[in-house]
Amino acid sequence: MNYRHAYHAGNFSDVVKHVVLSRLVEYLKQKDKAFRVIDTHAGIGRYDLSSTEAQKTGEWQGGISRLFDAALDAPAAALLAPYLEAVRSLNSEGGLKKYPGSPLIARHLMRKQDRLSAIELHRQDAAKLRALFAGDFQTRVIELD
Ligand SMILES: C[S@@+](CC[C@H](N)C(=O)[O-])C[C@H]1O[C@@H](n2cnc3c(N)ncnc32)[C@H](O)[C@@H]1O
C-alpha cells in the first residue's frame, strides 16, 4: 500500500471531512449516553505541516491554512467551532504547525464516557498511532484490515 496521508493532511477535502466528523460527534453528545467512534481508516492521527511530505505537496495551504485565521460570520464560526478548537488545541504555541487527523479530532471532542477504536492497516502508521494514544484508556488502536 503506497498511500501516505502525510502528503495530503489538512487539504481541502480533509477539512470538509473533518468538519462533518466534528459535527457528528457533537450531535452524538446531545445525549449523556456513551458512544464509541470506530475510525476504520485512522492514519497516524497527527501531522507535522513542516514535514518533507507536507511541504512537498503544500496541499494544506489550500485547506486548513485558508480557514485557520479566516474571519467568519457568526453562523459559520459556530458551526466550525468544535473542529477549529481541535486544530487550535494542537497548535497551542501559536501559528499553524500541526494538523490533527480524524482519530485525534474525534478524541478531542469526546467526553469521559465515550470511547474510540482507531484501526489502521499500515504497520508503521499503526505504530505511530499507538504511540500517540499511549496511556489513553479511552482509546484502542488496532492494526487491522
Ligand atoms: C485518507 S488516510 C487516513 C485519514 C484519516 N481518516 C484522517 O481523516 O485523518 C487513509 C488511511 O487508511 C489506511 N488504510 C487503507 N486501507 C485500509 C484498510 N483496508 N484497513 C485499515 N486501514 C486502511 C491507510 O494506510 C491510511 O493511513
mmCIF file of C-alpha atoms and ligand atoms in Angstrom:
data_model
loop_
_atom_site.group_PDB
_atom_site.id
_atom_site.type_symbol
_atom_site.label_atom_id
_atom_site.label_comp_id
_atom_site.label_asym_id
_atom_site.label_seq_id
_atom_site.Cartn_x
_atom_site.Cartn_y
_atom_site.Cartn_z
ATOM 1 C CA MET A 1 0.000 0.000 0.000
ATOM 2 C CA ASN A 2 1.655 3.206 -1.185
ATOM 3 C CA TYR A 3 -0.806 5.820 0.059
ATOM 4 C CA ARG A 4 0.588 8.058 2.805
ATOM 5 C CA HIS A 5 -1.765 10.637 4.231
ATOM 6 C CA ALA A 6 1.100 12.870 5.387
ATOM 7 C CA TYR A 7 1.218 14.292 1.835
ATOM 8 C CA HIS A 8 -2.436 15.332 1.989
ATOM 9 C CA ALA A 9 -3.234 16.106 5.630
ATOM 10 C CA GLY A 10 -5.145 19.342 6.089
ATOM 11 C CA ASN A 11 -6.047 19.737 2.429
ATOM 12 C CA PHE A 12 -9.452 20.975 1.280
ATOM 13 C CA SER A 13 -11.130 17.550 1.340
ATOM 14 C CA ASP A 14 -9.608 16.718 4.733
ATOM 15 C CA VAL A 15 -11.096 19.938 6.112
ATOM 16 C CA VAL A 16 -14.560 19.177 4.714
ATOM 17 C CA LYS A 17 -14.424 15.600 6.034
ATOM 18 C CA HIS A 18 -13.212 16.682 9.466
ATOM 19 C CA VAL A 19 -15.799 19.441 9.832
ATOM 20 C CA VAL A 20 -18.527 16.847 9.150
ATOM 21 C CA LEU A 21 -16.880 14.449 11.632
ATOM 22 C CA SER A 22 -16.798 17.121 14.318
ATOM 23 C CA ARG A 23 -20.479 17.929 13.770
ATOM 24 C CA LEU A 24 -21.387 14.224 14.009
ATOM 25 C CA VAL A 25 -19.523 13.849 17.304
ATOM 26 C CA GLU A 26 -21.155 17.000 18.651
ATOM 27 C CA TYR A 27 -24.555 15.640 17.626
ATOM 28 C CA LEU A 28 -23.938 12.370 19.477
ATOM 29 C CA LYS A 29 -23.058 14.375 22.594
ATOM 30 C CA GLN A 30 -26.601 15.712 22.827
ATOM 31 C CA LYS A 31 -27.375 12.584 24.857
ATOM 32 C CA ASP A 32 -25.464 11.669 28.022
ATOM 33 C CA LYS A 33 -25.302 8.071 26.874
ATOM 34 C CA ALA A 34 -21.815 6.920 25.937
ATOM 35 C CA PHE A 35 -20.850 6.203 22.328
ATOM 36 C CA ARG A 36 -17.892 4.626 20.544
ATOM 37 C CA VAL A 37 -16.256 6.132 17.474
ATOM 38 C CA ILE A 38 -14.847 3.445 15.163
ATOM 39 C CA ASP A 39 -12.336 5.008 12.791
ATOM 40 C CA THR A 40 -11.732 2.275 10.189
ATOM 41 C CA HIS A 41 -9.007 4.162 8.259
ATOM 42 C CA ALA A 42 -7.321 6.139 11.008
ATOM 43 C CA GLY A 43 -3.927 7.197 9.623
ATOM 44 C CA ILE A 44 -1.274 8.426 12.091
ATOM 45 C CA GLY A 45 -3.514 10.891 13.919
ATOM 46 C CA ARG A 46 -1.178 13.897 13.980
ATOM 47 C CA TYR A 47 0.598 15.528 11.052
ATOM 48 C CA ASP A 48 3.560 17.887 11.041
ATOM 49 C CA LEU A 49 2.874 20.544 8.406
ATOM 50 C CA SER A 50 6.584 21.338 8.158
ATOM 51 C CA SER A 51 7.430 17.741 7.234
ATOM 52 C CA THR A 52 9.026 16.905 3.901
ATOM 53 C CA GLU A 53 5.783 15.210 2.818
ATOM 54 C CA ALA A 54 3.504 18.146 3.683
ATOM 55 C CA GLN A 55 5.915 20.679 2.204
ATOM 56 C CA LYS A 56 6.271 18.670 -0.994
ATOM 57 C CA THR A 57 2.598 18.978 -1.986
ATOM 58 C CA GLY A 58 1.679 22.084 0.028
ATOM 59 C CA GLU A 59 -1.930 20.862 -0.102
ATOM 60 C CA TRP A 60 -2.657 22.078 3.439
ATOM 61 C CA GLN A 61 -2.142 25.648 2.245
ATOM 62 C CA GLY A 62 -5.307 25.341 0.158
ATOM 63 C CA GLY A 63 -7.182 23.780 3.070
ATOM 64 C CA ILE A 64 -6.698 24.422 6.777
ATOM 65 C CA SER A 65 -4.309 27.312 6.180
ATOM 66 C CA ARG A 66 -7.076 29.296 4.473
ATOM 67 C CA LEU A 67 -9.549 28.615 7.279
ATOM 68 C CA PHE A 68 -7.348 28.785 10.377
ATOM 69 C CA ASP A 69 -7.301 32.575 10.771
ATOM 70 C CA ALA A 70 -10.212 33.420 8.493
ATOM 71 C CA ALA A 71 -12.807 35.975 9.594
ATOM 72 C CA LEU A 72 -16.051 34.013 9.768
ATOM 73 C CA ASP A 73 -19.576 35.263 10.214
ATOM 74 C CA ALA A 74 -21.336 34.135 13.410
ATOM 75 C CA PRO A 75 -23.258 31.119 11.996
ATOM 76 C CA ALA A 76 -20.149 29.753 10.234
ATOM 77 C CA ALA A 77 -17.995 30.347 13.326
ATOM 78 C CA ALA A 78 -20.485 28.436 15.486
ATOM 79 C CA LEU A 79 -20.657 25.551 13.023
ATOM 80 C CA LEU A 80 -16.885 25.272 12.723
ATOM 81 C CA ALA A 81 -16.037 25.935 16.386
ATOM 82 C CA PRO A 82 -15.581 22.297 17.537
ATOM 83 C CA TYR A 83 -13.395 21.484 14.537
ATOM 84 C CA LEU A 84 -11.275 24.626 14.814
ATOM 85 C CA GLU A 85 -10.937 24.113 18.560
ATOM 86 C CA ALA A 86 -9.476 20.650 17.881
ATOM 87 C CA VAL A 87 -6.990 22.121 15.400
ATOM 88 C CA ARG A 88 -6.073 25.004 17.716
ATOM 89 C CA SER A 89 -5.552 22.708 20.698
ATOM 90 C CA LEU A 90 -2.759 21.049 18.742
ATOM 91 C CA ASN A 91 -1.195 24.428 17.989
ATOM 92 C CA SER A 92 -1.277 25.975 21.440
ATOM 93 C CA GLU A 93 2.148 27.575 20.949
ATOM 94 C CA GLY A 94 0.720 29.751 18.175
ATOM 95 C CA GLY A 95 0.648 29.566 14.403
ATOM 96 C CA LEU A 96 -0.372 26.552 12.369
ATOM 97 C CA LYS A 97 2.298 23.880 12.604
ATOM 98 C CA LYS A 98 0.423 20.655 13.191
ATOM 99 C CA TYR A 99 -2.797 19.164 11.907
ATOM 100 C CA PRO A 100 -4.945 16.567 13.683
ATOM 101 C CA GLY A 101 -6.217 13.529 11.806
ATOM 102 C CA SER A 102 -9.685 12.089 12.274
ATOM 103 C CA PRO A 103 -8.911 9.965 15.382
ATOM 104 C CA LEU A 104 -7.386 12.924 17.204
ATOM 105 C CA ILE A 105 -10.281 15.217 16.269
ATOM 106 C CA ALA A 106 -12.820 12.665 17.481
ATOM 107 C CA ARG A 107 -10.799 12.076 20.649
ATOM 108 C CA HIS A 108 -10.533 15.788 21.361
ATOM 109 C CA LEU A 109 -14.312 16.147 21.232
ATOM 110 C CA MET A 110 -15.223 13.007 23.192
ATOM 111 C CA ARG A 111 -16.323 13.024 26.821
ATOM 112 C CA LYS A 112 -15.113 10.810 29.690
ATOM 113 C CA GLN A 113 -17.739 8.152 28.976
ATOM 114 C CA ASP A 114 -17.011 7.878 25.234
ATOM 115 C CA ARG A 115 -14.551 5.517 23.517
ATOM 116 C CA LEU A 116 -12.512 5.432 20.325
ATOM 117 C CA SER A 117 -11.372 2.417 18.301
ATOM 118 C CA ALA A 118 -8.797 3.524 15.740
ATOM 119 C CA ILE A 119 -7.989 0.978 13.025
ATOM 120 C CA GLU A 120 -5.019 1.307 10.690
ATOM 121 C CA LEU A 121 -3.629 -1.245 8.252
ATOM 122 C CA HIS A 122 -0.187 0.219 7.550
ATOM 123 C CA ARG A 123 2.212 -1.241 10.101
ATOM 124 C CA GLN A 124 4.364 1.862 10.633
ATOM 125 C CA ASP A 125 1.358 4.178 10.737
ATOM 126 C CA ALA A 126 -0.393 1.929 13.242
ATOM 127 C CA ALA A 127 2.739 2.067 15.421
ATOM 128 C CA LYS A 128 2.747 5.880 15.287
ATOM 129 C CA LEU A 129 -0.935 5.945 16.149
ATOM 130 C CA ARG A 130 -0.385 3.583 19.066
ATOM 131 C CA ALA A 131 2.394 5.832 20.386
ATOM 132 C CA LEU A 132 0.155 8.901 20.034
ATOM 133 C CA PHE A 133 -2.565 7.355 22.182
ATOM 134 C CA ALA A 134 -0.291 5.506 24.609
ATOM 135 C CA GLY A 135 -1.767 5.558 28.106
ATOM 136 C CA ASP A 136 -5.189 6.749 26.927
ATOM 137 C CA PHE A 137 -7.624 4.232 28.379
ATOM 138 C CA GLN A 138 -10.491 5.624 26.280
ATOM 139 C CA THR A 139 -8.743 4.775 23.008
ATOM 140 C CA ARG A 140 -7.871 1.432 21.463
ATOM 141 C CA VAL A 141 -5.533 1.330 18.446
ATOM 142 C CA ILE A 142 -5.809 -1.773 16.274
ATOM 143 C CA GLU A 143 -3.530 -2.747 13.387
ATOM 144 C CA LEU A 144 -6.102 -4.371 11.123
ATOM 145 C CA ASP A 145 -7.586 -4.512 7.622
HETATM 146 C C1 LIG B 1 -7.016 9.019 3.989
HETATM 147 S S1 LIG B 1 -5.919 8.204 5.079
HETATM 148 C C2 LIG B 1 -6.419 8.500 6.719
HETATM 149 C C3 LIG B 1 -7.171 9.649 7.008
HETATM 150 C C4 LIG B 1 -7.761 9.720 8.369
HETATM 151 N N1 LIG B 1 -9.045 9.017 8.441
HETATM 152 C C5 LIG B 1 -7.968 11.170 8.681
HETATM 153 O O1 LIG B 1 -9.008 11.696 8.307
HETATM 154 O O2 LIG B 1 -7.079 11.780 9.292
HETATM 155 C C6 LIG B 1 -6.464 6.519 4.954
HETATM 156 C C7 LIG B 1 -5.716 5.594 5.859
HETATM 157 O O3 LIG B 1 -6.343 4.318 5.775
HETATM 158 C C8 LIG B 1 -5.347 3.318 5.799
HETATM 159 N N2 LIG B 1 -5.947 2.159 5.147
HETATM 160 C C9 LIG B 1 -6.084 1.891 3.827
HETATM 161 N N3 LIG B 1 -6.734 0.746 3.630
HETATM 162 C C10 LIG B 1 -7.057 0.270 4.853
HETATM 163 C C11 LIG B 1 -7.768 -0.876 5.310
HETATM 164 N N4 LIG B 1 -8.264 -1.750 4.443
HETATM 165 N N5 LIG B 1 -7.931 -1.055 6.640
HETATM 166 C C12 LIG B 1 -7.423 -0.154 7.518
HETATM 167 N N6 LIG B 1 -6.732 0.971 7.153
HETATM 168 C C13 LIG B 1 -6.563 1.171 5.840
HETATM 169 C C14 LIG B 1 -4.161 3.941 5.080
HETATM 170 O O4 LIG B 1 -2.938 3.348 5.488
HETATM 171 C C15 LIG B 1 -4.258 5.400 5.503
HETATM 172 O O5 LIG B 1 -3.481 5.668 6.637
#
